[in-house]
CSV table of N, CA and C in Angstrom, one decimal:
chain,number,residue,atom,x,y,z
A,16,MET,N,105.0,-27.9,-51.1
A,16,MET,CA,105.2,-29.1,-50.3
A,16,MET,C,105.5,-30.3,-50.9
A,17,ILE,N,106.6,-30.9,-50.5
A,17,ILE,CA,107.0,-32.1,-51.2
A,17,ILE,C,106.3,-33.2,-50.8
A,18,THR,N,105.9,-34.2,-51.8
A,18,THR,CA,105.3,-35.5,-51.7
A,18,THR,C,106.2,-36.3,-51.9
A,19,ALA,N,106.6,-37.5,-51.1
A,19,ALA,CA,107.5,-38.5,-51.4
A,19,ALA,C,106.8,-39.9,-50.7
A,20,THR,N,107.1,-40.8,-51.4
A,20,THR,CA,106.6,-42.1,-51.0
A,20,THR,C,107.5,-43.3,-51.5
A,21,GLN,N,107.6,-44.3,-50.7
A,21,GLN,CA,108.9,-45.3,-50.9
A,21,GLN,C,108.1,-46.5,-50.2
A,22,GLY,N,108.1,-47.7,-50.9
A,22,GLY,CA,107.8,-48.9,-50.2
A,22,GLY,C,108.4,-50.2,-50.6
A,23,VAL,N,108.0,-51.2,-50.1
A,23,VAL,CA,108.6,-52.4,-50.4
A,23,VAL,C,107.8,-53.6,-49.9
A,24,GLU,N,107.9,-54.8,-50.4
A,24,GLU,CA,107.1,-56.0,-50.0
A,24,GLU,C,108.1,-56.8,-49.6
A,25,ILE,N,107.7,-57.4,-48.3
A,25,ILE,CA,108.5,-58.5,-47.6
A,25,ILE,C,108.0,-59.6,-47.2
A,26,THR,N,108.4,-60.9,-47.6
A,26,THR,CA,107.6,-62.0,-47.2
A,26,THR,C,108.5,-62.8,-45.7
A,27,SER,N,107.9,-63.2,-45.2
A,27,SER,CA,108.1,-64.2,-43.8
A,27,SER,C,107.4,-65.1,-43.3
A,28,SER,N,107.7,-66.0,-42.3
A,28,SER,CA,106.6,-66.8,-42.0
A,28,SER,C,105.4,-66.2,-41.1
A,29,CYS,N,104.4,-66.7,-41.2
A,29,CYS,CA,103.4,-66.2,-40.3
A,29,CYS,C,103.4,-66.9,-39.0
A,30,PRO,N,103.5,-66.1,-37.9
A,30,PRO,CA,103.6,-66.5,-36.5
A,30,PRO,C,102.4,-67.4,-36.2
A,31,ALA,N,101.2,-67.2,-36.6
A,31,ALA,CA,100.1,-67.8,-36.4
A,31,ALA,C,100.0,-69.3,-36.9
A,32,CYS,N,100.4,-69.4,-38.4
A,32,CYS,CA,99.9,-71.0,-39.0
A,32,CYS,C,101.5,-71.2,-39.7
A,33,GLY,N,102.5,-70.5,-39.8
A,33,GLY,CA,103.7,-70.9,-40.5
A,33,GLY,C,103.7,-70.8,-42.0
A,34,GLY,N,102.3,-70.3,-42.3
A,34,GLY,CA,102.5,-69.9,-43.7
A,34,GLY,C,103.1,-68.6,-44.5
A,35,VAL,N,103.0,-68.4,-45.7
A,35,VAL,CA,103.7,-67.2,-46.1
A,35,VAL,C,103.1,-66.0,-45.7
A,36,LEU,N,103.8,-65.1,-45.1
A,36,LEU,CA,103.1,-63.8,-44.7
A,36,LEU,C,103.7,-62.7,-45.5
A,37,VAL,N,102.9,-62.0,-46.2
A,37,VAL,CA,103.3,-61.0,-47.1
A,37,VAL,C,103.1,-59.7,-46.4
A,38,ARG,N,104.1,-58.8,-46.3
A,38,ARG,CA,104.0,-57.6,-45.7
A,38,ARG,C,104.2,-56.3,-46.6
A,39,ASP,N,103.6,-55.4,-46.7
A,39,ASP,CA,103.9,-54.1,-47.6
A,39,ASP,C,104.2,-53.2,-46.5
A,40,VAL,N,105.5,-52.5,-46.5
A,40,VAL,CA,106.0,-51.6,-45.6
A,40,VAL,C,106.7,-50.4,-46.2
A,41,GLY,N,106.2,-49.1,-45.8
A,41,GLY,CA,106.7,-48.0,-46.5
A,41,GLY,C,106.7,-46.7,-45.6
A,42,GLN,N,107.4,-45.9,-46.2
A,42,GLN,CA,107.6,-44.3,-45.5
A,42,GLN,C,107.1,-43.4,-46.4
A,43,PHE,N,106.3,-42.4,-46.2
A,43,PHE,CA,105.9,-41.3,-46.9
A,43,PHE,C,105.7,-39.9,-46.2
A,44,ILE,N,105.6,-38.8,-46.9
A,44,ILE,CA,105.3,-37.7,-46.3
A,44,ILE,C,103.7,-37.1,-46.5
A,45,GLU,N,103.3,-37.0,-45.5
A,45,GLU,CA,101.8,-36.5,-45.6
A,45,GLU,C,101.6,-35.4,-44.8
A,46,ARG,N,100.9,-34.3,-45.4
A,46,ARG,CA,100.7,-33.0,-44.7
A,46,ARG,C,102.0,-32.5,-43.9
A,47,GLY,N,103.3,-32.6,-44.5
A,47,GLY,CA,104.3,-32.0,-44.1
A,47,GLY,C,105.0,-33.0,-43.1
A,48,GLN,N,104.6,-34.1,-42.6
A,48,GLN,CA,104.9,-35.0,-41.5
A,48,GLN,C,105.6,-36.1,-42.1
A,49,LEU,N,106.7,-36.7,-41.6
A,49,LEU,CA,107.1,-38.1,-42.1
A,49,LEU,C,106.4,-39.1,-41.3
A,50,ARG,N,106.0,-40.2,-42.1
A,50,ARG,CA,105.1,-41.2,-41.6
A,50,ARG,C,105.5,-42.4,-42.2
A,51,TRP,N,105.1,-43.5,-41.6
A,51,TRP,CA,105.3,-45.0,-42.0
A,51,TRP,C,104.2,-45.7,-41.8
A,52,GLY,N,104.1,-47.0,-42.5
A,52,GLY,CA,103.1,-47.9,-42.5
A,52,GLY,C,103.5,-49.2,-42.9
A,53,THR,N,102.7,-50.1,-42.4
A,53,THR,CA,102.9,-51.6,-42.6
A,53,THR,C,101.5,-52.2,-42.5
A,54,GLU,N,101.4,-53.4,-43.7
A,54,GLU,CA,100.3,-53.9,-43.7
A,54,GLU,C,100.7,-55.3,-43.9
A,55,GLY,N,100.1,-56.3,-43.3
A,55,GLY,CA,100.4,-57.7,-43.5
A,55,GLY,C,99.1,-58.6,-43.6
A,56,ARG,N,99.7,-59.6,-44.4
A,56,ARG,CA,98.4,-60.5,-44.5
A,56,ARG,C,99.1,-62.0,-44.7
A,57,CYS,N,98.5,-63.0,-44.1
A,57,CYS,CA,99.0,-64.5,-44.4
A,57,CYS,C,98.2,-65.0,-45.6
A,58,GLN,N,98.9,-65.6,-46.5
A,58,GLN,CA,98.3,-66.2,-47.5
A,58,GLN,C,97.5,-67.4,-47.3
A,59,ALA,N,97.7,-68.0,-46.1
A,59,ALA,CA,97.3,-69.4,-45.8
A,59,ALA,C,96.2,-69.3,-44.4
A,60,CYS,N,96.2,-68.1,-43.9
A,60,CYS,CA,95.1,-68.0,-42.9
A,60,CYS,C,94.6,-66.5,-42.7
A,61,ALA,N,94.0,-66.4,-41.9
A,61,ALA,CA,93.2,-65.0,-41.8
A,61,ALA,C,94.0,-64.2,-40.9
A,62,ASN,N,95.3,-64.4,-40.7
A,62,ASN,CA,96.1,-63.3,-40.0
A,62,ASN,C,96.4,-62.2,-40.9
A,63,GLY,N,96.1,-61.0,-40.4
A,63,GLY,CA,96.4,-59.9,-41.1
A,63,GLY,C,96.2,-58.8,-40.1
A,64,TRP,N,96.8,-57.5,-40.4
A,64,TRP,CA,96.9,-56.2,-39.8
A,64,TRP,C,97.4,-55.2,-40.5
A,65,CYS,N,97.1,-53.8,-40.1
A,65,CYS,CA,97.5,-52.7,-40.5
A,65,CYS,C,98.0,-51.9,-39.6
A,66,GLU,N,99.1,-51.2,-39.8
A,66,GLU,CA,99.7,-50.1,-38.7
A,66,GLU,C,100.2,-48.9,-39.3
A,67,MET,N,100.2,-47.8,-38.9
A,67,MET,CA,100.7,-46.5,-39.4
A,67,MET,C,101.4,-45.8,-38.0
A,68,GLY,N,102.3,-44.9,-38.3
A,68,GLY,CA,102.8,-44.0,-37.2
A,68,GLY,C,103.4,-42.9,-37.9
A,69,VAL,N,103.7,-41.9,-37.0
A,69,VAL,CA,104.2,-40.5,-37.5
A,69,VAL,C,105.8,-40.4,-36.8
A,70,GLY,N,106.6,-40.1,-37.7
A,70,GLY,CA,108.1,-39.8,-37.3
A,70,GLY,C,108.7,-40.7,-38.3
A,71,PRO,N,110.1,-41.1,-37.4
A,71,PRO,CA,110.7,-42.2,-38.1
A,71,PRO,C,110.4,-43.5,-37.9
A,72,ALA,N,110.5,-44.2,-39.2
A,72,ALA,CA,110.0,-45.5,-39.2
A,72,ALA,C,110.8,-46.8,-38.3
A,73,PRO,N,110.2,-47.6,-38.0
A,73,PRO,CA,110.9,-48.6,-37.3
A,73,PRO,C,112.1,-49.1,-37.9
A,74,GLU,N,113.0,-49.4,-37.5
A,74,GLU,CA,114.4,-49.8,-37.9
A,74,GLU,C,114.4,-50.7,-39.0
A,75,GLU,N,113.2,-52.0,-38.9
A,75,GLU,CA,113.1,-52.9,-39.8
A,75,GLU,C,112.4,-52.5,-41.0
A,76,ILE,N,111.7,-51.4,-41.0
A,76,ILE,CA,111.2,-50.9,-42.1
A,76,ILE,C,112.2,-50.1,-42.9
A,77,ARG,N,112.9,-49.2,-42.3
A,77,ARG,CA,113.9,-48.4,-42.6
A,77,ARG,C,115.1,-49.5,-43.5
A,78,GLN,N,115.3,-50.4,-42.9
A,78,GLN,CA,116.6,-51.4,-43.4
A,78,GLN,C,115.8,-52.1,-44.6
A,79,ALA,N,114.6,-52.4,-44.6
A,79,ALA,CA,114.1,-52.9,-46.0
A,79,ALA,C,114.0,-52.0,-47.0
A,80,LEU,N,113.6,-50.5,-46.6
A,80,LEU,CA,113.6,-49.7,-47.6
A,80,LEU,C,115.0,-49.5,-48.2
A,81,LEU,N,116.0,-49.3,-47.4
A,81,LEU,CA,117.4,-49.1,-47.9
A,81,LEU,C,118.1,-50.2,-48.7
A,82,ALA,N,117.8,-51.5,-48.2
A,82,ALA,CA,118.0,-52.8,-48.9
A,82,ALA,C,117.5,-52.6,-50.5
A,83,GLN,N,116.4,-52.2,-50.5
A,83,GLN,CA,115.7,-52.2,-51.9
A,83,GLN,C,116.0,-50.9,-52.9
A,84,HIS,N,116.0,-49.8,-52.0
A,84,HIS,CA,115.9,-48.8,-53.0
A,84,HIS,C,117.4,-48.0,-52.7
A,85,GLY,N,118.2,-48.3,-51.7
A,85,GLY,CA,119.5,-47.7,-51.6
A,85,GLY,C,119.4,-46.3,-50.8
A,86,PHE,N,120.2,-45.6,-50.5
A,86,PHE,CA,120.4,-44.4,-49.9
A,86,PHE,C,120.2,-43.3,-50.6
A,87,ALA,N,119.7,-42.3,-49.9
A,87,ALA,CA,119.8,-41.0,-50.7
A,87,ALA,C,120.7,-40.0,-49.9
A,88,ARG,N,121.4,-39.1,-50.5
A,88,ARG,CA,122.4,-38.0,-49.7
A,88,ARG,C,121.8,-36.6,-49.9
A,89,LEU,N,121.9,-36.0,-48.9
A,89,LEU,CA,121.2,-34.7,-49.0
A,89,LEU,C,122.5,-33.6,-48.3
A,90,ARG,N,122.7,-32.7,-49.3
A,90,ARG,CA,123.7,-31.6,-49.1
A,90,ARG,C,123.4,-30.2,-49.0
A,91,LEU,N,124.0,-29.5,-48.3
A,91,LEU,CA,123.7,-28.2,-48.6
A,91,LEU,C,124.1,-27.6,-49.9
A,92,ALA,N,123.4,-27.1,-50.6
A,92,ALA,CA,123.8,-26.4,-52.0
A,92,ALA,C,124.9,-25.6,-52.2
A,93,ALA,N,125.0,-24.9,-51.3
A,93,ALA,CA,125.9,-23.7,-51.3
A,93,ALA,C,126.1,-23.2,-49.7
A,94,GLU,N,127.4,-22.6,-49.6
A,94,GLU,CA,127.8,-22.0,-48.4
A,94,GLU,C,126.5,-21.1,-47.7
A,95,THR,N,126.2,-21.4,-46.6
A,95,THR,CA,125.0,-20.8,-46.2
A,95,THR,C,125.2,-20.3,-44.7
A,96,ASN,N,124.5,-19.4,-44.2
A,96,ASN,CA,124.3,-18.9,-42.8
A,96,ASN,C,123.9,-20.1,-42.1
A,97,PRO,N,124.7,-20.6,-40.9
A,97,PRO,CA,124.5,-21.6,-40.2
A,97,PRO,C,123.1,-21.5,-39.3
A,98,VAL,N,122.6,-20.3,-38.9
A,98,VAL,CA,121.5,-20.2,-38.0
A,98,VAL,C,120.3,-20.7,-38.5
A,99,PRO,N,119.9,-20.6,-39.9
A,99,PRO,CA,118.7,-21.2,-40.3
A,99,PRO,C,118.8,-22.7,-40.3
A,100,VAL,N,119.8,-23.4,-40.6
A,100,VAL,CA,120.3,-24.7,-41.0
A,100,VAL,C,120.0,-25.3,-39.5
A,101,LEU,N,120.5,-24.6,-38.5
A,101,LEU,CA,120.4,-25.0,-37.0
A,101,LEU,C,119.1,-24.9,-36.4
A,102,ARG,N,118.3,-24.0,-36.9
A,102,ARG,CA,116.9,-23.9,-36.5
A,102,ARG,C,116.1,-25.1,-37.3
A,103,ALA,N,116.2,-25.2,-38.3
A,103,ALA,CA,115.5,-26.3,-39.3
A,103,ALA,C,115.7,-27.6,-38.6
A,104,LEU,N,116.9,-27.8,-38.4
A,104,LEU,CA,117.3,-29.2,-37.8
A,104,LEU,C,116.6,-29.4,-36.6
A,105,ARG,N,116.6,-28.2,-35.8
A,105,ARG,CA,116.2,-28.5,-34.1
A,105,ARG,C,114.5,-28.6,-34.3
A,106,GLU,N,113.9,-28.0,-35.2
A,106,GLU,CA,112.3,-28.0,-35.5
A,106,GLU,C,112.0,-29.5,-36.0
A,107,MET,N,113.0,-30.1,-36.6
A,107,MET,CA,112.5,-31.3,-37.2
A,107,MET,C,112.9,-32.6,-36.6
A,108,ARG,N,114.0,-32.4,-35.9
A,108,ARG,CA,114.6,-33.7,-35.1
A,108,ARG,C,114.8,-33.4,-33.8
A,109,PRO,N,114.8,-34.2,-32.6
A,109,PRO,CA,115.2,-33.8,-31.4
A,109,PRO,C,116.6,-34.0,-31.1
A,110,LEU,N,117.1,-32.7,-31.4
A,110,LEU,CA,118.8,-32.5,-31.3
A,110,LEU,C,119.0,-31.6,-30.4
A,111,SER,N,120.2,-31.8,-29.4
A,111,SER,CA,120.6,-30.8,-28.7
A,111,SER,C,121.4,-29.7,-29.6
A,112,LEU,N,121.9,-28.6,-29.2
A,112,LEU,CA,122.4,-27.6,-30.0
A,112,LEU,C,123.7,-28.1,-30.7
A,113,GLY,N,124.6,-28.9,-29.9
A,113,GLY,CA,125.7,-29.5,-30.2
A,113,GLY,C,125.4,-30.5,-31.3
A,114,GLU,N,124.2,-31.4,-31.2
A,114,GLU,CA,123.9,-32.4,-31.9
A,114,GLU,C,123.8,-31.7,-33.4
A,115,ALA,N,123.0,-30.6,-33.5
A,115,ALA,CA,122.3,-29.8,-34.5
A,115,ALA,C,123.7,-29.2,-35.3
A,116,ARG,N,124.8,-28.8,-34.5
A,116,ARG,CA,125.8,-28.3,-35.1
A,116,ARG,C,126.6,-29.4,-36.0
A,117,LEU,N,126.8,-30.7,-35.1
A,117,LEU,CA,127.6,-31.9,-35.9
A,117,LEU,C,126.7,-32.0,-37.3
A,118,THR,N,125.4,-32.0,-37.3
A,118,THR,CA,124.6,-32.6,-38.2
A,118,THR,C,124.7,-31.6,-39.5
A,119,ALA,N,124.6,-30.2,-39.2
A,119,ALA,CA,125.0,-29.1,-40.0
A,119,ALA,C,126.2,-29.3,-40.7
A,120,ALA,N,127.3,-29.8,-40.0
A,120,ALA,CA,128.7,-29.8,-40.5
A,120,ALA,C,128.5,-31.2,-41.6
A,121,GLU,N,128.0,-32.0,-41.1
A,121,GLU,CA,127.7,-33.2,-42.2
A,121,GLU,C,127.0,-32.9,-43.5
A,122,LEU,N,125.9,-31.9,-43.2
A,122,LEU,CA,125.2,-31.4,-44.4
A,122,LEU,C,125.9,-30.4,-45.4
A,123,SER,N,127.1,-29.7,-44.6
A,123,SER,CA,128.0,-28.8,-45.4
A,123,SER,C,129.1,-29.6,-46.0
A,124,GLY,N,129.5,-30.9,-45.5
A,124,GLY,CA,130.6,-31.5,-46.1
A,124,GLY,C,130.2,-32.8,-47.0
A,125,PRO,N,130.2,-34.0,-46.3
A,125,PRO,CA,129.8,-35.3,-47.2
A,125,PRO,C,128.3,-35.3,-47.3
A,126,GLY,N,127.5,-34.8,-46.4
A,126,GLY,CA,126.0,-35.1,-46.5
A,126,GLY,C,125.6,-36.1,-45.6
A,127,LEU,N,124.2,-35.9,-45.5
A,127,LEU,CA,123.5,-36.8,-44.6
A,127,LEU,C,123.0,-38.1,-45.4
A,128,ILE,N,122.9,-39.1,-44.9
A,128,ILE,CA,122.4,-40.4,-46.0
A,128,ILE,C,121.2,-40.9,-45.0
A,129,GLY,N,120.0,-41.3,-45.7
A,129,GLY,CA,119.0,-41.9,-45.2
A,129,GLY,C,118.1,-42.4,-46.4
A,130,THR,N,116.9,-42.8,-46.1
A,130,THR,CA,116.0,-43.2,-47.0
A,130,THR,C,115.6,-41.9,-48.0
A,131,SER,N,115.3,-41.9,-49.1
A,131,SER,CA,115.0,-40.8,-49.8
A,131,SER,C,113.8,-40.2,-49.4
A,132,VAL,N,112.8,-40.9,-48.6
A,132,VAL,CA,111.8,-40.1,-47.9
A,132,VAL,C,112.2,-39.1,-46.9
A,133,GLU,N,113.2,-40.0,-46.0
A,133,GLU,CA,113.7,-39.2,-44.7
A,133,GLU,C,114.2,-37.7,-45.2
A,134,MET,N,115.1,-38.0,-46.3
A,134,MET,CA,115.9,-36.9,-46.9
A,134,MET,C,115.1,-35.8,-47.5
A,135,ALA,N,114.1,-36.2,-48.1
A,135,ALA,CA,113.4,-35.3,-48.9
A,135,ALA,C,112.5,-34.5,-47.7
A,136,HIS,N,112.0,-35.1,-46.6
A,136,HIS,CA,111.4,-34.5,-45.6
A,136,HIS,C,112.2,-33.5,-45.0
A,137,LEU,N,113.4,-33.7,-44.8
A,137,LEU,CA,114.5,-32.9,-44.2
A,137,LEU,C,114.8,-31.5,-45.0
A,138,ALA,N,114.8,-31.9,-46.1
A,138,ALA,CA,115.2,-31.0,-47.4
A,138,ALA,C,113.9,-29.9,-47.4
A,139,GLU,N,112.8,-30.4,-47.3
A,139,GLU,CA,111.6,-29.5,-47.1
A,139,GLU,C,111.6,-28.5,-46.1
A,140,GLY,N,112.2,-29.0,-44.8
A,140,GLY,CA,112.3,-28.3,-43.8
A,140,GLY,C,113.3,-27.3,-43.8
A,141,LEU,N,114.3,-27.6,-44.5
A,141,LEU,CA,115.4,-26.7,-44.7
A,141,LEU,C,114.9,-25.6,-45.7
A,142,ARG,N,114.3,-25.9,-46.8
A,142,ARG,CA,113.6,-25.2,-47.9
A,142,ARG,C,112.9,-24.0,-47.3
A,143,LYS,N,112.2,-24.4,-46.2
A,143,LYS,CA,111.1,-23.6,-45.3
A,143,LYS,C,111.9,-22.4,-44.8
A,144,ARG,N,113.2,-22.6,-44.3
A,144,ARG,CA,114.1,-21.8,-43.8
A,144,ARG,C,115.2,-21.2,-44.8
A,145,SER,N,114.7,-21.3,-46.2
A,145,SER,CA,115.4,-20.7,-47.2
A,145,SER,C,116.8,-21.1,-47.3
A,146,VAL,N,116.9,-22.4,-47.1
A,146,VAL,CA,118.2,-23.2,-47.2
A,146,VAL,C,118.1,-24.1,-48.6
A,147,SER,N,119.0,-24.0,-49.3
A,147,SER,CA,119.0,-24.6,-50.5
A,147,SER,C,119.9,-26.0,-50.3
A,148,THR,N,119.4,-27.2,-50.7
A,148,THR,CA,120.0,-28.2,-50.9
A,148,THR,C,119.9,-29.2,-52.0
A,149,THR,N,120.9,-30.1,-52.0
A,149,THR,CA,120.6,-31.1,-53.3
A,149,THR,C,120.4,-32.4,-52.7
A,150,LEU,N,119.6,-33.3,-53.5
A,150,LEU,CA,119.4,-34.7,-52.8
A,150,LEU,C,119.7,-35.6,-54.0
A,151,VAL,N,120.6,-36.5,-53.8
A,151,VAL,CA,121.1,-37.4,-54.9
A,151,VAL,C,121.0,-38.9,-54.4
A,152,PRO,N,120.8,-39.8,-55.3
A,152,PRO,CA,121.2,-41.3,-54.7
A,152,PRO,C,122.5,-41.5,-54.3
A,153,SER,N,122.7,-42.2,-53.4
A,153,SER,CA,124.1,-42.4,-52.9
A,153,SER,C,124.2,-44.1,-52.8
A,154,PRO,N,125.5,-44.5,-53.0
A,154,PRO,CA,125.7,-46.1,-52.9
A,154,PRO,C,125.9,-46.2,-51.4
A,155,ALA,N,125.9,-45.3,-50.5
A,155,ALA,CA,126.3,-45.4,-49.1
A,155,ALA,C,127.5,-44.7,-48.8
């Protein structure tokens, strides 16, 4: 089972007092599931929280991770039977058969891009179906 984690610290203005709000945001794989988390605390007041979720991270978290760490690109390692690829994609993502076919074509061609954690999670789902992939950093 793949373990991957990626995080970044973001600062902004505290909505409660206007002080400096420090947020730690991240994405990780736990027990085979894609997860995300955020924890914030104000340096000037008692404002703070912690939140976690299962599945794709909120877009704000994804964009912060991509800005800090860049993209990862996932491709199929070799020509492969499309059936296990389509099954894996539909098990891991809410895709119609047509959408899964388009995604499989991207994997066979230029590859899919996303956060390194998202792509590691997808690679693990494909590996479970005996589909070999390559995962590399990508400038976008």
